[in-house]
mmCIF file of C-alpha atoms and ligand atoms in Angstrom:
data_model
loop_
_atom_site.group_PDB
_atom_site.id
_atom_site.type_symbol
_atom_site.label_atom_id
_atom_site.label_comp_id
_atom_site.label_asym_id
_atom_site.label_seq_id
_atom_site.Cartn_x
_atom_site.Cartn_y
_atom_site.Cartn_z
ATOM 1 C CA MET A 1 -46.960 -39.606 -217.012
ATOM 2 C CA ASN A 2 -46.248 -35.865 -217.012
ATOM 3 C CA PRO A 3 -48.546 -33.374 -215.319
ATOM 4 C CA ASP A 4 -50.658 -31.023 -217.413
ATOM 5 C CA PRO A 5 -48.384 -28.034 -218.301
ATOM 6 C CA ALA A 6 -51.241 -25.705 -217.299
ATOM 7 C CA LEU A 7 -50.655 -26.851 -213.704
ATOM 8 C CA GLU A 8 -47.004 -25.700 -213.634
ATOM 9 C CA PRO A 9 -47.716 -22.407 -211.770
ATOM 10 C CA ALA A 10 -49.783 -24.220 -209.130
ATOM 11 C CA LEU A 11 -47.103 -26.910 -208.839
ATOM 12 C CA ALA A 12 -44.456 -24.234 -208.293
ATOM 13 C CA ARG A 13 -46.571 -22.612 -205.554
ATOM 14 C CA ALA A 14 -47.091 -25.968 -203.880
ATOM 15 C CA ARG A 15 -43.360 -26.762 -204.017
ATOM 16 C CA ASP A 16 -42.627 -23.371 -202.412
ATOM 17 C CA ILE A 17 -44.979 -24.229 -199.565
ATOM 18 C CA LEU A 18 -43.309 -27.622 -199.054
ATOM 19 C CA ALA A 19 -39.865 -26.009 -199.063
ATOM 20 C CA GLN A 20 -40.998 -23.727 -196.213
ATOM 21 C CA SER A 21 -42.705 -26.497 -194.192
ATOM 22 C CA PRO A 22 -40.573 -28.412 -191.685
ATOM 23 C CA ARG A 23 -43.467 -30.761 -190.815
ATOM 24 C CA VAL A 24 -45.628 -32.243 -193.568
ATOM 25 C CA ALA A 25 -47.954 -35.252 -193.561
ATOM 26 C CA ALA A 26 -50.163 -36.823 -196.215
ATOM 27 C CA PHE A 27 -53.895 -37.412 -195.794
ATOM 28 C CA SER A 28 -55.284 -39.653 -198.504
ATOM 29 C CA GLY A 29 -58.561 -41.085 -199.708
ATOM 30 C CA ALA A 30 -59.831 -43.414 -202.384
ATOM 31 C CA GLY A 31 -58.546 -41.199 -205.236
ATOM 32 C CA LEU A 32 -54.975 -42.213 -204.315
ATOM 33 C CA SER A 33 -55.726 -45.779 -205.394
ATOM 34 C CA ALA A 34 -58.014 -44.914 -208.325
ATOM 35 C CA GLU A 35 -55.235 -45.193 -210.882
ATOM 36 C CA SER A 36 -54.347 -48.638 -209.525
ATOM 37 C CA GLY A 37 -57.838 -49.689 -210.591
ATOM 38 C CA LEU A 38 -59.786 -49.491 -207.309
ATOM 39 C CA ALA A 39 -63.126 -47.710 -207.459
ATOM 40 C CA THR A 40 -63.681 -44.573 -205.404
ATOM 41 C CA PHE A 41 -66.842 -44.123 -203.305
ATOM 42 C CA ARG A 42 -68.127 -40.797 -204.604
ATOM 43 C CA ASP A 43 -66.757 -39.430 -207.800
ATOM 44 C CA PRO A 44 -68.558 -37.481 -210.495
ATOM 45 C CA ASP A 45 -66.405 -39.028 -213.243
ATOM 46 C CA THR A 46 -66.604 -42.746 -212.492
ATOM 47 C CA ASP A 47 -68.813 -45.619 -211.508
ATOM 48 C CA ALA A 48 -68.179 -44.931 -207.830
ATOM 49 C CA LEU A 49 -69.155 -47.567 -205.257
ATOM 50 C CA TRP A 50 -71.804 -45.558 -203.412
ATOM 51 C CA SER A 51 -73.587 -44.783 -206.669
ATOM 52 C CA ARG A 52 -73.914 -48.528 -207.325
ATOM 53 C CA PHE A 53 -74.387 -49.933 -203.807
ATOM 54 C CA ASP A 54 -76.255 -48.909 -200.676
ATOM 55 C CA PRO A 55 -73.844 -48.102 -197.828
ATOM 56 C CA THR A 56 -76.528 -48.690 -195.175
ATOM 57 C CA GLU A 57 -76.868 -52.288 -196.405
ATOM 58 C CA LEU A 58 -73.159 -52.938 -196.856
ATOM 59 C CA ALA A 59 -71.218 -50.648 -194.543
ATOM 60 C CA SER A 60 -73.157 -50.363 -191.304
ATOM 61 C CA LEU A 61 -73.750 -52.503 -188.226
ATOM 62 C CA GLU A 62 -77.474 -52.593 -189.023
ATOM 63 C CA GLY A 63 -76.729 -53.865 -192.550
ATOM 64 C CA PHE A 64 -74.425 -56.573 -191.183
ATOM 65 C CA GLU A 65 -76.861 -57.693 -188.524
ATOM 66 C CA ALA A 66 -79.697 -57.823 -191.079
ATOM 67 C CA ASN A 67 -77.750 -59.894 -193.599
ATOM 68 C CA PRO A 68 -74.183 -60.816 -192.597
ATOM 69 C CA GLY A 69 -73.637 -63.147 -195.574
ATOM 70 C CA ARG A 70 -74.450 -60.380 -198.072
ATOM 71 C CA VAL A 71 -71.975 -58.008 -196.398
ATOM 72 C CA ILE A 72 -69.165 -60.595 -196.295
ATOM 73 C CA ASP A 73 -69.744 -61.537 -199.952
ATOM 74 C CA TRP A 74 -69.525 -57.871 -200.959
ATOM 75 C CA TYR A 75 -66.280 -57.316 -199.030
ATOM 76 C CA ASN A 76 -64.853 -60.508 -200.515
ATOM 77 C CA TRP A 77 -65.709 -59.211 -203.996
ATOM 78 C CA ARG A 78 -63.794 -56.024 -203.142
ATOM 79 C CA ARG A 79 -60.949 -58.112 -201.743
ATOM 80 C CA SER A 80 -60.683 -59.973 -205.043
ATOM 81 C CA LYS A 81 -60.177 -56.578 -206.745
ATOM 82 C CA TYR A 82 -57.526 -55.653 -204.173
ATOM 83 C CA ALA A 83 -55.674 -58.905 -204.860
ATOM 84 C CA ALA A 84 -55.349 -57.952 -208.530
ATOM 85 C CA VAL A 85 -53.938 -54.422 -208.228
ATOM 86 C CA ALA A 86 -50.526 -52.866 -207.572
ATOM 87 C CA PRO A 87 -49.334 -49.529 -206.186
ATOM 88 C CA ASN A 88 -49.267 -46.674 -208.697
ATOM 89 C CA ALA A 89 -46.779 -43.831 -209.118
ATOM 90 C CA ALA A 90 -48.546 -41.783 -206.421
ATOM 91 C CA HIS A 91 -48.110 -44.517 -203.784
ATOM 92 C CA ARG A 92 -44.478 -44.876 -204.815
ATOM 93 C CA ALA A 93 -43.837 -41.121 -204.594
ATOM 94 C CA LEU A 94 -45.282 -41.108 -201.065
ATOM 95 C CA ALA A 95 -43.238 -44.178 -200.102
ATOM 96 C CA ALA A 96 -40.040 -42.403 -201.199
ATOM 97 C CA GLN A 97 -40.681 -39.844 -198.409
ATOM 98 C CA THR A 98 -39.380 -42.145 -195.713
ATOM 99 C CA ARG A 99 -39.812 -39.647 -192.846
ATOM 100 C CA MET A 100 -43.378 -38.649 -193.683
ATOM 101 C CA ILE A 101 -46.476 -40.030 -191.909
ATOM 102 C CA GLN A 102 -49.311 -41.306 -194.098
ATOM 103 C CA ILE A 103 -52.756 -40.708 -192.654
ATOM 104 C CA THR A 104 -55.186 -42.592 -194.847
ATOM 105 C CA GLN A 105 -58.869 -43.386 -195.044
ATOM 106 C CA ASN A 106 -58.062 -46.218 -197.427
ATOM 107 C CA VAL A 107 -58.571 -49.786 -196.306
ATOM 108 C CA ASP A 108 -56.293 -51.168 -199.017
ATOM 109 C CA HIS A 109 -52.659 -52.257 -198.572
ATOM 110 C CA LEU A 110 -51.130 -50.305 -201.465
ATOM 111 C CA LEU A 111 -49.078 -47.882 -199.352
ATOM 112 C CA GLU A 112 -47.565 -50.859 -197.514
ATOM 113 C CA GLN A 113 -46.946 -52.608 -200.834
ATOM 114 C CA ALA A 114 -45.214 -49.508 -202.166
ATOM 115 C CA GLY A 115 -42.804 -49.739 -199.230
ATOM 116 C CA VAL A 116 -44.205 -47.451 -196.517
ATOM 117 C CA ALA A 117 -43.357 -48.916 -193.095
ATOM 118 C CA ALA A 118 -46.512 -50.026 -191.277
ATOM 119 C CA GLU A 119 -45.771 -47.794 -188.270
ATOM 120 C CA ARG A 120 -45.834 -44.728 -190.520
ATOM 121 C CA ILE A 121 -49.353 -45.461 -191.832
ATOM 122 C CA TYR A 122 -52.376 -44.412 -189.793
ATOM 123 C CA HIS A 123 -55.313 -46.383 -191.203
ATOM 124 C CA LEU A 124 -58.219 -44.308 -189.878
ATOM 125 C CA HIS A 125 -60.876 -46.588 -191.390
ATOM 126 C CA GLY A 126 -59.212 -49.926 -190.677
ATOM 127 C CA ASN A 127 -57.697 -52.421 -193.064
ATOM 128 C CA MET A 128 -59.319 -54.949 -195.355
ATOM 129 C CA LEU A 129 -56.368 -57.326 -194.917
ATOM 130 C CA TYR A 130 -57.834 -58.365 -191.576
ATOM 131 C CA ASP A 131 -61.046 -59.760 -190.166
ATOM 132 C CA ARG A 132 -62.048 -59.124 -186.603
ATOM 133 C CA CYS A 133 -64.673 -60.485 -184.258
ATOM 134 C CA HIS A 134 -68.051 -58.751 -184.366
ATOM 135 C CA ASN A 135 -68.271 -59.093 -180.565
ATOM 136 C CA ARG A 136 -66.830 -55.901 -179.032
ATOM 137 C CA ASN A 137 -65.687 -57.834 -175.975
ATOM 138 C CA CYS A 138 -63.580 -60.237 -178.041
ATOM 139 C CA ASP A 139 -60.380 -58.880 -179.599
ATOM 140 C CA HIS A 140 -59.785 -61.752 -182.032
ATOM 141 C CA HIS A 141 -58.199 -60.591 -185.351
ATOM 142 C CA GLU A 142 -57.178 -62.696 -188.334
ATOM 143 C CA ARG A 143 -55.125 -61.964 -191.436
ATOM 144 C CA VAL A 144 -57.126 -62.572 -194.631
ATOM 145 C CA ASP A 145 -55.813 -64.042 -197.869
ATOM 146 C CA LEU A 146 -57.078 -61.525 -200.454
ATOM 147 C CA ASP A 147 -56.923 -64.209 -203.176
ATOM 148 C CA LYS A 148 -58.992 -66.659 -201.169
ATOM 149 C CA PRO A 149 -61.107 -64.716 -198.671
ATOM 150 C CA ARG A 150 -63.335 -66.990 -196.590
ATOM 151 C CA GLN A 151 -67.116 -66.821 -196.458
ATOM 152 C CA LEU A 152 -69.169 -65.858 -193.418
ATOM 153 C CA ARG A 153 -67.742 -67.796 -190.475
ATOM 154 C CA ASN A 154 -67.595 -67.801 -186.705
ATOM 155 C CA CYS A 155 -64.918 -66.500 -184.384
ATOM 156 C CA PRO A 156 -62.739 -69.403 -183.155
ATOM 157 C CA ARG A 157 -62.547 -67.739 -179.739
ATOM 158 C CA CYS A 158 -66.126 -66.716 -178.895
ATOM 159 C CA GLY A 159 -68.344 -68.053 -181.703
ATOM 160 C CA ASP A 160 -69.751 -64.693 -182.868
ATOM 161 C CA TYR A 161 -69.385 -63.746 -186.534
ATOM 162 C CA LEU A 162 -66.116 -62.491 -187.979
ATOM 163 C CA ARG A 163 -66.293 -59.291 -190.074
ATOM 164 C CA PRO A 164 -63.824 -57.125 -191.992
ATOM 165 C CA ALA A 165 -61.626 -55.002 -189.711
ATOM 166 C CA VAL A 166 -62.901 -51.770 -191.249
ATOM 167 C CA VAL A 167 -64.893 -48.886 -189.804
ATOM 168 C CA TRP A 168 -68.544 -48.753 -190.830
ATOM 169 C CA PHE A 169 -70.873 -45.762 -190.823
ATOM 170 C CA GLY A 170 -71.856 -44.921 -187.274
ATOM 171 C CA GLU A 171 -68.819 -46.675 -185.755
ATOM 172 C CA SER A 172 -65.919 -45.028 -183.940
ATOM 173 C CA LEU A 173 -62.492 -44.789 -185.508
ATOM 174 C CA PRO A 174 -59.712 -46.892 -183.936
ATOM 175 C CA ARG A 175 -59.067 -44.774 -180.881
ATOM 176 C CA GLU A 176 -55.285 -44.767 -180.619
ATOM 177 C CA THR A 177 -54.850 -44.188 -184.370
ATOM 178 C CA TRP A 178 -57.267 -41.257 -184.302
ATOM 179 C CA VAL A 179 -55.586 -39.673 -181.263
ATOM 180 C CA GLN A 180 -52.183 -39.961 -182.969
ATOM 181 C CA ALA A 181 -53.478 -38.480 -186.233
ATOM 182 C CA GLU A 182 -55.197 -35.550 -184.559
ATOM 183 C CA ARG A 183 -52.162 -34.819 -182.375
ATOM 184 C CA LEU A 184 -49.887 -34.890 -185.421
ATOM 185 C CA CYS A 185 -52.159 -32.545 -187.402
ATOM 186 C CA ARG A 186 -52.055 -30.028 -184.534
ATOM 187 C CA GLU A 187 -48.285 -29.746 -185.064
ATOM 188 C CA LEU A 188 -47.993 -29.754 -188.847
ATOM 189 C CA ASP A 189 -46.931 -26.900 -191.077
ATOM 190 C CA CYS A 190 -48.586 -28.417 -194.122
ATOM 191 C CA LEU A 191 -51.076 -31.193 -194.866
ATOM 192 C CA LEU A 192 -50.954 -32.783 -198.290
ATOM 193 C CA VAL A 193 -54.504 -33.928 -199.063
ATOM 194 C CA ILE A 194 -54.800 -36.500 -201.849
ATOM 195 C CA GLY A 195 -57.906 -37.907 -203.517
ATOM 196 C CA THR A 196 -60.572 -37.487 -200.865
ATOM 197 C CA SER A 197 -64.010 -35.916 -201.096
ATOM 198 C CA ALA A 198 -63.423 -34.841 -197.448
ATOM 199 C CA THR A 199 -67.055 -35.515 -196.643
ATOM 200 C CA VAL A 200 -66.732 -38.307 -194.065
ATOM 201 C CA TYR A 201 -66.188 -37.178 -190.483
ATOM 202 C CA PRO A 202 -64.367 -37.284 -188.171
ATOM 203 C CA ALA A 203 -61.551 -38.068 -190.659
ATOM 204 C CA ALA A 204 -62.218 -34.995 -192.822
ATOM 205 C CA GLY A 205 -62.012 -32.859 -189.665
ATOM 206 C CA LEU A 206 -58.218 -33.260 -189.760
ATOM 207 C CA ILE A 207 -58.182 -30.648 -192.520
ATOM 208 C CA ASP A 208 -60.006 -28.246 -190.165
ATOM 209 C CA VAL A 209 -57.476 -28.990 -187.409
ATOM 210 C CA VAL A 210 -54.655 -27.960 -189.743
ATOM 211 C CA ARG A 211 -56.503 -24.858 -190.963
ATOM 212 C CA GLN A 212 -57.264 -23.746 -187.409
ATOM 213 C CA ARG A 213 -53.557 -23.400 -186.684
ATOM 214 C CA GLN A 214 -53.102 -21.377 -189.898
ATOM 215 C CA SER A 215 -51.021 -24.155 -191.451
ATOM 216 C CA ARG A 216 -51.047 -24.816 -195.162
ATOM 217 C CA VAL A 217 -53.154 -27.264 -197.133
ATOM 218 C CA ILE A 218 -52.229 -28.569 -200.586
ATOM 219 C CA VAL A 219 -54.893 -30.624 -202.371
ATOM 220 C CA ILE A 220 -54.399 -33.045 -205.245
ATOM 221 C CA ASP A 221 -57.727 -34.041 -206.780
ATOM 222 C CA PRO A 222 -59.031 -33.740 -210.343
ATOM 223 C CA ASN A 223 -62.322 -32.424 -208.955
ATOM 224 C CA PRO A 224 -63.131 -29.475 -206.704
ATOM 225 C CA GLY A 225 -64.602 -30.326 -203.304
ATOM 226 C CA ALA A 226 -64.662 -29.585 -199.597
ATOM 227 C CA ALA A 227 -60.862 -29.834 -199.317
ATOM 228 C CA SER A 228 -60.010 -27.696 -202.349
ATOM 229 C CA ASP A 229 -62.418 -25.035 -201.049
ATOM 230 C CA VAL A 230 -60.071 -24.389 -198.109
ATOM 231 C CA ALA A 231 -56.754 -25.223 -199.800
ATOM 232 C CA ASP A 232 -53.844 -22.860 -200.332
ATOM 233 C CA VAL A 233 -53.138 -24.694 -203.579
ATOM 234 C CA HIS A 234 -55.415 -27.055 -205.506
ATOM 235 C CA LEU A 235 -53.583 -29.222 -208.024
ATOM 236 C CA ALA A 236 -56.529 -30.213 -210.171
ATOM 237 C CA GLY A 237 -55.356 -33.441 -211.748
ATOM 238 C CA PRO A 238 -54.638 -37.115 -211.089
ATOM 239 C CA ALA A 239 -52.351 -38.087 -208.228
ATOM 240 C CA ALA A 240 -50.157 -40.507 -210.193
ATOM 241 C CA ALA A 241 -48.955 -37.689 -212.447
ATOM 242 C CA LEU A 242 -48.892 -34.875 -209.909
ATOM 243 C CA LEU A 243 -47.423 -36.417 -206.750
ATOM 244 C CA PRO A 244 -44.113 -37.530 -208.306
ATOM 245 C CA ALA A 245 -43.688 -34.043 -209.836
ATOM 246 C CA LEU A 246 -44.628 -32.314 -206.584
ATOM 247 C CA LEU A 247 -42.389 -34.389 -204.306
ATOM 248 C CA GLU A 248 -39.330 -34.820 -206.525
ATOM 249 C CA GLY A 249 -36.143 -33.753 -204.717
ATOM 250 C CA PHE A 250 -37.804 -33.353 -201.289
ATOM 251 C CA ASP A 251 -37.074 -35.350 -198.147
ATOM 252 C CA LEU A 252 -40.126 -34.319 -196.132
ATOM 253 C CA ALA A 253 -40.610 -35.104 -192.459
ATOM 254 C CA SER A 254 -43.725 -35.098 -190.300
ATOM 255 C CA THR A 255 -42.102 -34.469 -186.937
ATOM 256 C CA ALA A 256 -39.340 -32.155 -185.781
ATOM 257 C CA ARG A 257 -37.208 -35.042 -184.446
HETATM 258 P P1 OAD B 1 -64.420 -40.546 -202.115
HETATM 259 O O1 OAD B 1 -64.816 -41.566 -203.124
HETATM 260 O O2 OAD B 1 -65.467 -39.896 -201.324
HETATM 261 O O3 OAD B 1 -63.574 -39.410 -202.839
HETATM 262 C C1 OAD B 1 -62.577 -39.752 -203.785
HETATM 263 C C2 OAD B 1 -61.948 -38.496 -204.296
HETATM 264 O O4 OAD B 1 -60.869 -38.879 -205.135
HETATM 265 C C3 OAD B 1 -62.886 -37.603 -205.111
HETATM 266 O O5 OAD B 1 -62.791 -36.271 -204.630
HETATM 267 C C4 OAD B 1 -62.321 -37.720 -206.525
HETATM 268 O O6 OAD B 1 -62.449 -36.517 -207.259
HETATM 269 C C5 OAD B 1 -60.849 -38.027 -206.251
HETATM 270 N N1 OAD B 1 -60.109 -38.707 -207.322
HETATM 271 C C6 OAD B 1 -60.584 -39.534 -208.276
HETATM 272 N N2 OAD B 1 -59.573 -39.975 -209.064
HETATM 273 C C7 OAD B 1 -58.440 -39.411 -208.580
HETATM 274 C C8 OAD B 1 -57.070 -39.450 -208.969
HETATM 275 N N3 OAD B 1 -56.659 -40.186 -210.008
HETATM 276 N N4 OAD B 1 -56.174 -38.730 -208.250
HETATM 277 C C9 OAD B 1 -56.582 -37.970 -207.194
HETATM 278 N N5 OAD B 1 -57.868 -37.896 -206.794
HETATM 279 C C10 OAD B 1 -58.789 -38.600 -207.474
HETATM 280 O O7 OAD B 1 -63.329 -41.275 -201.188
HETATM 281 P P2 OAD B 1 -62.899 -40.906 -199.706
HETATM 282 O O8 OAD B 1 -62.859 -39.435 -199.509
HETATM 283 O O9 OAD B 1 -61.693 -41.699 -199.423
HETATM 284 O O10 OAD B 1 -65.327 -45.075 -195.646
HETATM 285 O O11 OAD B 1 -64.117 -41.479 -198.895
HETATM 286 C C11 OAD B 1 -64.097 -41.388 -197.495
HETATM 287 C C12 OAD B 1 -64.705 -42.622 -196.893
HETATM 288 O O12 OAD B 1 -66.029 -42.802 -197.442
HETATM 289 C C13 OAD B 1 -64.008 -43.917 -197.241
HETATM 290 O O13 OAD B 1 -62.898 -44.173 -196.404
HETATM 291 C C14 OAD B 1 -65.083 -44.924 -197.045
HETATM 292 C C15 OAD B 1 -66.246 -44.216 -197.682
HETATM 293 O O14 OAD B 1 -67.491 -44.582 -197.203
HETATM 294 C C16 OAD B 1 -65.262 -46.289 -195.099
HETATM 295 O O15 OAD B 1 -65.007 -47.295 -195.711
HETATM 296 C C17 OAD B 1 -65.534 -46.247 -193.643
#
C-alpha cells in the first residue's frame, strides 16, 4: 500500500526530523493494530469498543467485582479476535528498527509476533496473553491460550479469582515499566506517536514529557486529536501505509549506547 501522494511533503519533513534525531522511540495505541482487524476504543470512523460497550462494567475493578464472569467472557471474546489476526505492515516496519524501543498502550501481542524482542516493548497497559491473580498480595501469573481462553476460575495459589493481566481504569500502570518509559522519554530527541487518541493518562503524558524538553513529535493517525495538536508533523493517514514509507532506510535507536 502506498501513502497518499498529498502526504509527500509531510513525509519529507518527518524524515528530516528522524535524520536529525539520534534517539527516537515509538509510542503506539490501538490504531497500530486497526489494520490487522482489531477494533480501536474511540474512533470517529469505526465501530470502536467504547461506543459499543461500557468501560465501567468491563474495564474497572468495580465492574469485575460486580460481575466477574461477564468481564472474563468479554475479555475471552476479545482474545478470540486476537487469536485470528496477524501483524500488519506497520508492526513489521517498527520491528525492522531493531534498536528502537516500543512503548505501547496495546495489550495485544502483534509487535512481538512481528519480531520485536520482548525486552524492547514496554506494555504500559499490560498484556492480554496473561492472566494474573486479582489478589494484590499474590503474584501468580499464567500464560493464556488465545484460542482456548478459560472461563472464570480461581487462582491455584490463593483461591481468589484470576483476571486478565491488563490495566483497568483507576488502576496504576506497572510501576517498573512506567518508570522506564518516562525516563526514556526524558532523553529522546523524537517520539513517533502512532494510532492513539492520547486521551488516557498517565500514558498520554509521555507526549508532554517529550514536548517539555523541546524534542520533536511526529504523529501518524488518520484523525486529528490531542497528539496531532502538539505535533511537529501530523501524517494524517493509516499506519500500515505510512510507517513503512517513513522508516525506510533508517536504523533508528532509542538510546545513545
Ligand atoms: P483509541 O481507540 O483511543 O485511539 C485510537 C486512535 O487510532 C484514534 O486516534 C484513531 O484515529 C487512530 N487510528 C484508527 N485507525 C488507524 C490506522 N489505521 N492507523 C493509525 N491510526 C489509526 O486507542 P488508544 O489511544 O490506544 O486502555 O486508547 C488508550 C487506552 O484506552 C487503551 O490502551 C485502552 C483504552 O481504554 C486500557 O485497556 C487500559
